[in-house]
C-alpha positions as CSV (number, residue, x, y, z in Angstrom):
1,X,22.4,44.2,-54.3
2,X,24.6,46.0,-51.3
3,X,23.9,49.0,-53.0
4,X,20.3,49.0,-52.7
5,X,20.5,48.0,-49.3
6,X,22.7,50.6,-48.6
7,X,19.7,53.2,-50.0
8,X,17.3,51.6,-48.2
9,X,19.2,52.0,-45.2
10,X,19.2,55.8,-46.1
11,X,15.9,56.0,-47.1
12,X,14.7,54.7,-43.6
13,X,17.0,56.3,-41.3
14,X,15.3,59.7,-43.2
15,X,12.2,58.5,-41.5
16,X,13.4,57.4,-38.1
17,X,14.6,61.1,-37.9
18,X,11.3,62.5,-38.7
19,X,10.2,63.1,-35.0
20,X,6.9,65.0,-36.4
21,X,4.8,61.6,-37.3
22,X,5.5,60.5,-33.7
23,X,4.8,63.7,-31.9
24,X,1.3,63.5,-33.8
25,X,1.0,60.3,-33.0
26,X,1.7,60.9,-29.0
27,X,-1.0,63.7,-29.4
28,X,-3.3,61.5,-31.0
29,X,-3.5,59.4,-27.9
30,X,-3.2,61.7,-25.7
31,X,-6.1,63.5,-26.9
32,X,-7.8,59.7,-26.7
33,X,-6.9,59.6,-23.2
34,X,-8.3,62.7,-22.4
35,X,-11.5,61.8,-24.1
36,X,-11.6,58.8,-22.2
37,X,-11.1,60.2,-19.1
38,X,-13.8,62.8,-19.8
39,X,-16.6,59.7,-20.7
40,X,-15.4,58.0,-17.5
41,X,-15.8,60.5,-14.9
42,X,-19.3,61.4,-16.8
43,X,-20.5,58.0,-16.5
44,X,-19.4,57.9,-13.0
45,X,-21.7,61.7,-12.2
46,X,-24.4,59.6,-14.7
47,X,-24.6,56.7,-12.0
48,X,-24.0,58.7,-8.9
49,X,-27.3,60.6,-9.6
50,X,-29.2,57.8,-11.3
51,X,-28.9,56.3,-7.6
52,X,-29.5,59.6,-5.6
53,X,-26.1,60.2,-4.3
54,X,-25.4,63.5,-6.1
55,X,-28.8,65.6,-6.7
56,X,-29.8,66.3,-10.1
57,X,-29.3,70.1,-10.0
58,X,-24.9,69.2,-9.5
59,X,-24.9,67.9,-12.9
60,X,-23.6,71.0,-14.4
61,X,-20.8,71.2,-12.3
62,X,-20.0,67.6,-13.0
63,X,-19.3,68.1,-16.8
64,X,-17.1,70.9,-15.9
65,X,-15.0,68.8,-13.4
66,X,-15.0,66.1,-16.3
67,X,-13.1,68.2,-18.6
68,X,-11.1,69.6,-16.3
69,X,-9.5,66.2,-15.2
70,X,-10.1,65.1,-19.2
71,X,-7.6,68.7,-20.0
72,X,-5.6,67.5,-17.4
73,X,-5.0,64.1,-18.5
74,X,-4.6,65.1,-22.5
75,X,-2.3,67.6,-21.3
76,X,0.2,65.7,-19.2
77,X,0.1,62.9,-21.8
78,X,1.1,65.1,-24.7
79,X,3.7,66.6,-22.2
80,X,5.0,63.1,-21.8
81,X,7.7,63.7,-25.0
82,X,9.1,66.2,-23.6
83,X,12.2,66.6,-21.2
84,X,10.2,69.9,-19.3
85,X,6.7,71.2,-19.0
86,X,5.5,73.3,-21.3
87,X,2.3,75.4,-20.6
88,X,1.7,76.1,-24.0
89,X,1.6,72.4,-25.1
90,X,-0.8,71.6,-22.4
91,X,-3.3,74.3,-23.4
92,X,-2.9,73.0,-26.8
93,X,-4.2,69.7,-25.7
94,X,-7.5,71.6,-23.4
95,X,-8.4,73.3,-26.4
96,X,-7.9,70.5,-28.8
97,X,-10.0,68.1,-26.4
98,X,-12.7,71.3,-26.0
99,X,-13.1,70.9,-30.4
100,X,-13.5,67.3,-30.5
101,X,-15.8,67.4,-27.6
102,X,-18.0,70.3,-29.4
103,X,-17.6,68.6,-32.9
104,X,-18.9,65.3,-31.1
105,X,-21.9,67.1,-29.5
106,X,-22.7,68.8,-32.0
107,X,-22.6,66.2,-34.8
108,X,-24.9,64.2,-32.5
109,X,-27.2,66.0,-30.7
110,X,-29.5,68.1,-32.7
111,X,-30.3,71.6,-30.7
112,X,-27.9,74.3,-30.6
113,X,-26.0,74.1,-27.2
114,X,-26.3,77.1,-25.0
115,X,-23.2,79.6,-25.1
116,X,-23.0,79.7,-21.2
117,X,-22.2,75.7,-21.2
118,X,-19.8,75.8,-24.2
119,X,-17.5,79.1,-22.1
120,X,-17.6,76.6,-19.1
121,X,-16.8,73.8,-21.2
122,X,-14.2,75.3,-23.0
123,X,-12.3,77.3,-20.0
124,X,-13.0,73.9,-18.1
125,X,-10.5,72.3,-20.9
126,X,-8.4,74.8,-21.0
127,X,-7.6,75.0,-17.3
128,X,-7.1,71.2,-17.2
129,X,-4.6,71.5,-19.8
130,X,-2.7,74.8,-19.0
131,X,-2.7,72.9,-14.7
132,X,-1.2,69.5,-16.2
133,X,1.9,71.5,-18.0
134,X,2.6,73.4,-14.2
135,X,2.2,70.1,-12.4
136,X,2.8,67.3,-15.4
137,X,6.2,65.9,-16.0
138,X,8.8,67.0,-13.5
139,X,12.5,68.5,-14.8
140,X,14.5,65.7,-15.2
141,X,18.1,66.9,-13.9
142,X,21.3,66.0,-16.4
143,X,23.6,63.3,-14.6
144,X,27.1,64.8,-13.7
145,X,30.0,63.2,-14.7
């Protein structure tokens, strides 16, 4: 009995050590968040010109500043595992956010999207992410003893 226990034991400390399913995990919602924030602020642009406070013709420049804060967020969430920021990481996250938002459009909306809007679109994501790992999560200094 002990000695199944004790495999067990050795079996799920295996796991625990894994870090990789967690990391991807941590991505996942990050890239959630970043989604999230992208709907938000577009809903927010939707409403501000349904009742004439932004013109119609800004509406361009709203989906860009949407995924730039929705590459920003993804970014600095994925960032949030590790002890420094890391450019790299939080470009991974833009451009990760920019394929689920053109899978997404393009799985539900029929006509082919113009090239011009998917460049903006993409950089837009990109920028948000590569910004959140120079301003994200802050070096966290070793205590002295």
């Amino acid at each position: 009995m002990s000695e199944s226990r004790g495999r067990e034991q050795k079996r799920d400390r295996g796991v625990k050590q894994s870090g990789w399913t967690e990391k991807m995990v941590e991505l996942v919602r990050a890239q959630a968040l970043g989604i999230l924030a992208v709907f938000f602020v577009l809903g927010l642009s939707a409403v501000s010109v349904y009742t004439g406070i932004v013109s119609y013709t800004k509406a361009d420049s709203m989906i860009v500043a949407s995924c730039l804060l929705g590459g920003f967020v993804s970014g600095v969430f994925a960032g949030k595992t590790r002890k420094r920021p890391n450019v790299l990481l939080g470009l991974g996250a833009g451009g990760i956010l920019f394929l689920i938002l053109f899978a997404a459009g393009a799985i539900l909306y029929d006509p082919q999207p113009d090239m011009a809007s998917l460049w903006l679109v993409g950089g837009a994501c990109l920028c948000g992410g590569g910004l959140s790992g120079f301003v994200g999560n802050k070096k966290v200094k070793p205590r002295r003893r």
